[in-house]
């Protein structure tokens, strides 16, 4: 991909939603003023790990005449709490942040989820721009307008649908990402492959080692294809009244594992195990063929993602899954595959089938 001209993917613009663009390329910060528009104040929310980036951006915006403040957040999931949101609300209040001002979230998915949530709740909604700096945030978290925080009872239990005004994916930011975080993002890329675009799986299988680094031969294509999948789905169903549930493939168990690990695991690692579980569930429910189910294990393992979790945790995980957002009353619902790229909802599976699927991923 030429990195001079960014790739532009349009999201939304249907069913009364405002359209916005996801830009993929390098040196994209020049696009920010156009997105910020006539705001007087800009709040740059960034994680501790990107303190220098956040401050440089604040200075740059201040130099352009904006009243710019930087708000530093804890790294990773520690940012996705009610306390951190309240800290941001206080900072915005002290800055005199109005409805015409703009929030910029620069960081991984935890940062963009929190920044978007603060934007959704401040004055009942202000504009925000996502500048994702991890693979996972580029291909998934920053696109689609799901924003939120975790509670002790579960992942993302509090939140709002509040799409950004634009998303700037600067591939250069991936150079500083630790390999574990890079690989975590591959889980969502692989998810996009299984639910919608199998070329993604072919590209990773051709060169799994290359897929683990930003220098890999297919990095830009993998990111772009995954963003296309996400963009198509959320454009058709922003508020998850149907189709959007397919993006939750692997997340029913994945989120329960994250809660069980007190949010100390990376999201992609938990979703990886969740996808192996969902594949086994699909197979045991008589829907998914053996080859596609087995392909989950091989492709996830080839890039270094985990496939198994502690067997003795099943009763707790099952309890947590009951408050998954796809549940309806007492009915557990899962996304499974009816075949490659054919996601469907499996409602109320037999508890024995669920336990048998978990036995296949338990250590
Ligand atoms: N809203 C959605 O649709 C959606 C979709 C998928 C995932 N998510 C959420 O995204 C979160 C996971 O996001 P993530 O995988 O990006 O993890 P993350 O945001 O926790 O980032 C991982 C770590 O990398 C640091 N970091 C970020 N960018 C960096 C860079 N360029 N160089 C060095 N360090 C950097 C972060 O500070 C953090 O410590 C989860 O909370 C998950 O629930 C949301
Ligand atoms: O965008 C979506 O919709 C997704 O389900 C994408 C997931 O990768 C993401 O982790 C999302 O935050 C999960 O949403 P939740 O509603 O299950 O919390
Ligand atoms: Zn996810």
PDB file of C-alpha atoms in Angstrom, residues 13-177:
ATOM      1  CA  UNK A  13     -24.330   7.609   6.879  1.00  0.00           C
ATOM      2  CA  UNK A  14     -27.283   5.225   6.840  1.00  0.00           C
ATOM      3  CA  UNK A  15     -30.443   5.164   8.959  1.00  0.00           C
ATOM      4  CA  UNK A  16     -29.986   8.713  10.174  1.00  0.00           C
ATOM      5  CA  UNK A  17     -26.416   8.288  11.425  1.00  0.00           C
ATOM      6  CA  UNK A  18     -23.688  10.788  10.564  1.00  0.00           C
ATOM      7  CA  UNK A  19     -21.077   9.334   8.207  1.00  0.00           C
ATOM      8  CA  UNK A  20     -17.414   9.462   9.121  1.00  0.00           C
ATOM      9  CA  UNK A  21     -14.156   8.218   7.671  1.00  0.00           C
ATOM     10  CA  UNK A  22     -11.468   5.876   8.901  1.00  0.00           C
ATOM     11  CA  UNK A  23      -8.111   6.924   7.436  1.00  0.00           C
ATOM     12  CA  UNK A  24      -5.293   4.383   7.221  1.00  0.00           C
ATOM     13  CA  UNK A  25      -1.804   5.615   6.402  1.00  0.00           C
ATOM     14  CA  UNK A  26       1.057   7.599   7.884  1.00  0.00           C
ATOM     15  CA  UNK A  27       1.489  11.124   9.187  1.00  0.00           C
ATOM     16  CA  UNK A  28      -2.216  11.685   9.464  1.00  0.00           C
ATOM     17  CA  UNK A  29      -2.238  14.269  12.232  1.00  0.00           C
ATOM     18  CA  UNK A  30      -2.544  17.016   9.630  1.00  0.00           C
ATOM     19  CA  UNK A  31      -6.125  15.745   9.230  1.00  0.00           C
ATOM     20  CA  UNK A  32      -7.011  16.641  12.816  1.00  0.00           C
ATOM     21  CA  UNK A  33      -7.843  20.358  12.442  1.00  0.00           C
ATOM     22  CA  UNK A  34     -10.293  19.553   9.657  1.00  0.00           C
ATOM     23  CA  UNK A  35     -12.057  17.112  11.959  1.00  0.00           C
ATOM     24  CA  UNK A  36     -11.911  19.367  15.005  1.00  0.00           C
ATOM     25  CA  UNK A  37     -13.473  22.191  13.044  1.00  0.00           C
ATOM     26  CA  UNK A  38     -14.517  25.327  14.893  1.00  0.00           C
ATOM     27  CA  UNK A  39     -14.084  24.027  18.448  1.00  0.00           C
ATOM     28  CA  UNK A  40     -12.400  26.396  20.875  1.00  0.00           C
ATOM     29  CA  UNK A  41     -11.169  23.676  23.273  1.00  0.00           C
ATOM     30  CA  UNK A  42      -9.693  20.256  22.632  1.00  0.00           C
ATOM     31  CA  UNK A  43      -9.060  17.622  25.316  1.00  0.00           C
ATOM     32  CA  UNK A  44      -6.440  15.021  24.371  1.00  0.00           C
ATOM     33  CA  UNK A  45      -7.004  11.825  26.369  1.00  0.00           C
ATOM     34  CA  UNK A  46      -4.005   9.486  26.284  1.00  0.00           C
ATOM     35  CA  UNK A  47      -2.620   6.596  28.343  1.00  0.00           C
ATOM     36  CA  UNK A  48       0.457   6.913  30.536  1.00  0.00           C
ATOM     37  CA  UNK A  49       2.459   4.884  27.984  1.00  0.00           C
ATOM     38  CA  UNK A  50       1.858   7.616  25.401  1.00  0.00           C
ATOM     39  CA  UNK A  51       2.589  10.600  27.657  1.00  0.00           C
ATOM     40  CA  UNK A  52       5.074  12.100  25.202  1.00  0.00           C
ATOM     41  CA  UNK A  53       2.712  11.617  22.235  1.00  0.00           C
ATOM     42  CA  UNK A  54      -0.182  13.158  24.151  1.00  0.00           C
ATOM     43  CA  UNK A  55       1.836  16.177  25.202  1.00  0.00           C
ATOM     44  CA  UNK A  56       3.265  16.680  21.696  1.00  0.00           C
ATOM     45  CA  UNK A  57      -0.244  16.623  20.285  1.00  0.00           C
ATOM     46  CA  UNK A  58      -1.480  19.076  22.921  1.00  0.00           C
ATOM     47  CA  UNK A  59       1.380  21.460  22.111  1.00  0.00           C
ATOM     48  CA  UNK A  60       0.732  21.164  18.408  1.00  0.00           C
ATOM     49  CA  UNK A  61      -2.966  21.952  18.842  1.00  0.00           C
ATOM     50  CA  UNK A  62      -2.179  24.835  21.200  1.00  0.00           C
ATOM     51  CA  UNK A  63       0.191  26.178  18.539  1.00  0.00           C
ATOM     52  CA  UNK A  64      -2.736  26.170  16.112  1.00  0.00           C
ATOM     53  CA  UNK A  65      -4.770  28.348  18.465  1.00  0.00           C
ATOM     54  CA  UNK A  66      -6.915  25.777  20.258  1.00  0.00           C
ATOM     55  CA  UNK A  67      -7.208  25.840  24.034  1.00  0.00           C
ATOM     56  CA  UNK A  68      -5.751  22.344  24.370  1.00  0.00           C
ATOM     57  CA  UNK A  69      -5.514  20.214  27.509  1.00  0.00           C
ATOM     58  CA  UNK A  70      -3.985  16.765  27.881  1.00  0.00           C
ATOM     59  CA  UNK A  71      -5.662  14.317  30.262  1.00  0.00           C
ATOM     60  CA  UNK A  72      -3.498  11.351  31.178  1.00  0.00           C
ATOM     61  CA  UNK A  73      -5.259   8.030  31.784  1.00  0.00           C
ATOM     62  CA  UNK A  74      -3.931   4.814  33.320  1.00  0.00           C
ATOM     63  CA  UNK A  75      -2.727   2.216  30.821  1.00  0.00           C
ATOM     64  CA  UNK A  76      -4.961  -0.543  29.508  1.00  0.00           C
ATOM     65  CA  UNK A  77      -8.110  -1.701  31.337  1.00  0.00           C
ATOM     66  CA  UNK A  78      -7.368   0.412  34.404  1.00  0.00           C
ATOM     67  CA  UNK A  79      -8.632   3.342  32.330  1.00  0.00           C
ATOM     68  CA  UNK A  80     -12.055   1.766  31.815  1.00  0.00           C
ATOM     69  CA  UNK A  81     -13.543   2.566  35.220  1.00  0.00           C
ATOM     70  CA  UNK A  82     -16.201   4.901  36.579  1.00  0.00           C
ATOM     71  CA  UNK A  83     -13.499   6.594  38.672  1.00  0.00           C
ATOM     72  CA  UNK A  84     -11.386   7.458  35.643  1.00  0.00           C
ATOM     73  CA  UNK A  85     -14.465   8.707  33.769  1.00  0.00           C
ATOM     74  CA  UNK A  86     -15.311  10.910  36.779  1.00  0.00           C
ATOM     75  CA  UNK A  87     -11.744  12.241  36.819  1.00  0.00           C
ATOM     76  CA  UNK A  88     -12.147  13.233  33.156  1.00  0.00           C
ATOM     77  CA  UNK A  89     -15.538  14.872  33.782  1.00  0.00           C
ATOM     78  CA  UNK A  90     -13.910  16.942  36.527  1.00  0.00           C
ATOM     79  CA  UNK A  91     -11.081  17.995  34.210  1.00  0.00           C
ATOM     80  CA  UNK A  92     -13.552  18.950  31.468  1.00  0.00           C
ATOM     81  CA  UNK A  93     -15.641  20.909  33.949  1.00  0.00           C
ATOM     82  CA  UNK A  94     -12.604  22.800  35.165  1.00  0.00           C
ATOM     83  CA  UNK A  95     -11.664  23.588  31.571  1.00  0.00           C
ATOM     84  CA  UNK A  96     -15.126  24.982  30.822  1.00  0.00           C
ATOM     85  CA  UNK A  97     -15.630  22.385  28.083  1.00  0.00           C
ATOM     86  CA  UNK A  98     -18.787  23.164  26.062  1.00  0.00           C
ATOM     87  CA  UNK A  99     -20.885  21.265  23.546  1.00  0.00           C
ATOM     88  CA  UNK A 100     -18.931  22.674  20.627  1.00  0.00           C
ATOM     89  CA  UNK A 101     -15.587  21.459  22.028  1.00  0.00           C
ATOM     90  CA  UNK A 102     -13.910  18.212  21.008  1.00  0.00           C
ATOM     91  CA  UNK A 103     -12.295  15.192  22.680  1.00  0.00           C
ATOM     92  CA  UNK A 104      -9.420  13.363  21.003  1.00  0.00           C
ATOM     93  CA  UNK A 105      -8.673   9.839  22.251  1.00  0.00           C
ATOM     94  CA  UNK A 106      -5.116   8.752  21.404  1.00  0.00           C
ATOM     95  CA  UNK A 107      -4.213   5.215  22.409  1.00  0.00           C
ATOM     96  CA  UNK A 108      -5.322   1.612  22.416  1.00  0.00           C
ATOM     97  CA  UNK A 109      -8.859   0.305  22.613  1.00  0.00           C
ATOM     98  CA  UNK A 110      -9.102   0.910  26.349  1.00  0.00           C
ATOM     99  CA  UNK A 111      -8.285   4.581  25.792  1.00  0.00           C
ATOM    100  CA  UNK A 112     -10.650   5.020  22.850  1.00  0.00           C
ATOM    101  CA  UNK A 113     -13.465   3.189  24.714  1.00  0.00           C
ATOM    102  CA  UNK A 114     -13.016   5.518  27.703  1.00  0.00           C
ATOM    103  CA  UNK A 115     -12.546   8.675  25.619  1.00  0.00           C
ATOM    104  CA  UNK A 116     -15.644   7.846  23.599  1.00  0.00           C
ATOM    105  CA  UNK A 117     -17.606   7.163  26.777  1.00  0.00           C
ATOM    106  CA  UNK A 118     -16.557  10.488  28.294  1.00  0.00           C
ATOM    107  CA  UNK A 119     -17.548  12.182  25.027  1.00  0.00           C
ATOM    108  CA  UNK A 120     -20.920  10.390  25.045  1.00  0.00           C
ATOM    109  CA  UNK A 121     -21.710  11.424  28.595  1.00  0.00           C
ATOM    110  CA  UNK A 122     -20.258  14.946  28.881  1.00  0.00           C
ATOM    111  CA  UNK A 123     -23.125  17.412  28.383  1.00  0.00           C
ATOM    112  CA  UNK A 124     -25.036  14.381  26.977  1.00  0.00           C
ATOM    113  CA  UNK A 125     -22.676  14.111  24.061  1.00  0.00           C
ATOM    114  CA  UNK A 126     -19.825  16.028  22.469  1.00  0.00           C
ATOM    115  CA  UNK A 127     -17.870  15.252  19.318  1.00  0.00           C
ATOM    116  CA  UNK A 128     -14.813  13.032  19.555  1.00  0.00           C
ATOM    117  CA  UNK A 129     -12.039  11.819  17.307  1.00  0.00           C
ATOM    118  CA  UNK A 130     -10.241   8.490  17.651  1.00  0.00           C
ATOM    119  CA  UNK A 131      -6.515   8.196  17.029  1.00  0.00           C
ATOM    120  CA  UNK A 132      -5.973   4.467  17.620  1.00  0.00           C
ATOM    121  CA  UNK A 133      -2.380   3.426  18.289  1.00  0.00           C
ATOM    122  CA  UNK A 134      -2.749  -0.358  18.603  1.00  0.00           C
ATOM    123  CA  UNK A 135      -3.696  -2.930  15.975  1.00  0.00           C
ATOM    124  CA  UNK A 136      -6.769  -3.827  17.974  1.00  0.00           C
ATOM    125  CA  UNK A 137      -7.983  -0.271  18.307  1.00  0.00           C
ATOM    126  CA  UNK A 138      -7.443   0.401  14.588  1.00  0.00           C
ATOM    127  CA  UNK A 139      -9.287  -2.658  13.327  1.00  0.00           C
ATOM    128  CA  UNK A 140     -12.041  -2.764  15.904  1.00  0.00           C
ATOM    129  CA  UNK A 141     -12.321  -0.592  19.022  1.00  0.00           C
ATOM    130  CA  UNK A 142     -12.067   2.858  17.427  1.00  0.00           C
ATOM    131  CA  UNK A 143     -14.574   2.051  14.684  1.00  0.00           C
ATOM    132  CA  UNK A 144     -18.287   1.688  15.231  1.00  0.00           C
ATOM    133  CA  UNK A 145     -19.124   3.863  18.204  1.00  0.00           C
ATOM    134  CA  UNK A 146     -19.318   1.293  21.010  1.00  0.00           C
ATOM    135  CA  UNK A 147     -17.902   3.145  23.998  1.00  0.00           C
ATOM    136  CA  UNK A 148     -17.842   2.111  27.626  1.00  0.00           C
ATOM    137  CA  UNK A 149     -16.315   1.039  30.892  1.00  0.00           C
ATOM    138  CA  UNK A 150     -16.099  -2.193  32.889  1.00  0.00           C
ATOM    139  CA  UNK A 151     -17.673  -2.871  36.289  1.00  0.00           C
ATOM    140  CA  UNK A 152     -16.765  -5.503  38.885  1.00  0.00           C
ATOM    141  CA  UNK A 153     -19.659  -7.576  37.498  1.00  0.00           C
ATOM    142  CA  UNK A 154     -18.562  -7.609  33.898  1.00  0.00           C
ATOM    143  CA  UNK A 155     -16.895  -6.189  30.848  1.00  0.00           C
ATOM    144  CA  UNK A 156     -18.259  -3.036  29.145  1.00  0.00           C
ATOM    145  CA  UNK A 157     -21.439  -3.228  31.222  1.00  0.00           C
ATOM    146  CA  UNK A 158     -21.846   0.557  31.191  1.00  0.00           C
ATOM    147  CA  UNK A 159     -21.597   2.486  27.953  1.00  0.00           C
ATOM    148  CA  UNK A 160     -23.211   4.190  25.012  1.00  0.00           C
ATOM    149  CA  UNK A 161     -23.274   4.043  21.246  1.00  0.00           C
ATOM    150  CA  UNK A 162     -21.524   7.279  20.286  1.00  0.00           C
ATOM    151  CA  UNK A 163     -19.641   7.167  16.972  1.00  0.00           C
ATOM    152  CA  UNK A 164     -16.532   9.305  16.490  1.00  0.00           C
ATOM    153  CA  UNK A 165     -16.336  12.158  13.990  1.00  0.00           C
ATOM    154  CA  UNK A 166     -13.313  10.493  12.412  1.00  0.00           C
ATOM    155  CA  UNK A 167     -10.684   7.806  12.975  1.00  0.00           C
ATOM    156  CA  UNK A 168      -6.996   8.299  12.135  1.00  0.00           C
ATOM    157  CA  UNK A 169      -4.986   5.057  11.945  1.00  0.00           C
ATOM    158  CA  UNK A 170      -1.331   6.063  11.693  1.00  0.00           C
ATOM    159  CA  UNK A 171       0.521   2.823  10.987  1.00  0.00           C
ATOM    160  CA  UNK A 172       3.774   4.349  12.275  1.00  0.00           C
ATOM    161  CA  UNK A 173       2.380   4.270  15.809  1.00  0.00           C
ATOM    162  CA  UNK A 174       2.499   0.472  15.735  1.00  0.00           C
ATOM    163  CA  UNK A 175       6.313   0.500  15.748  1.00  0.00           C
ATOM    164  CA  UNK A 176       6.441   1.088  19.509  1.00  0.00           C
ATOM    165  CA  UNK A 177       3.776  -1.453  20.414  1.00  0.00           C
TER     166      UNK A 177
END
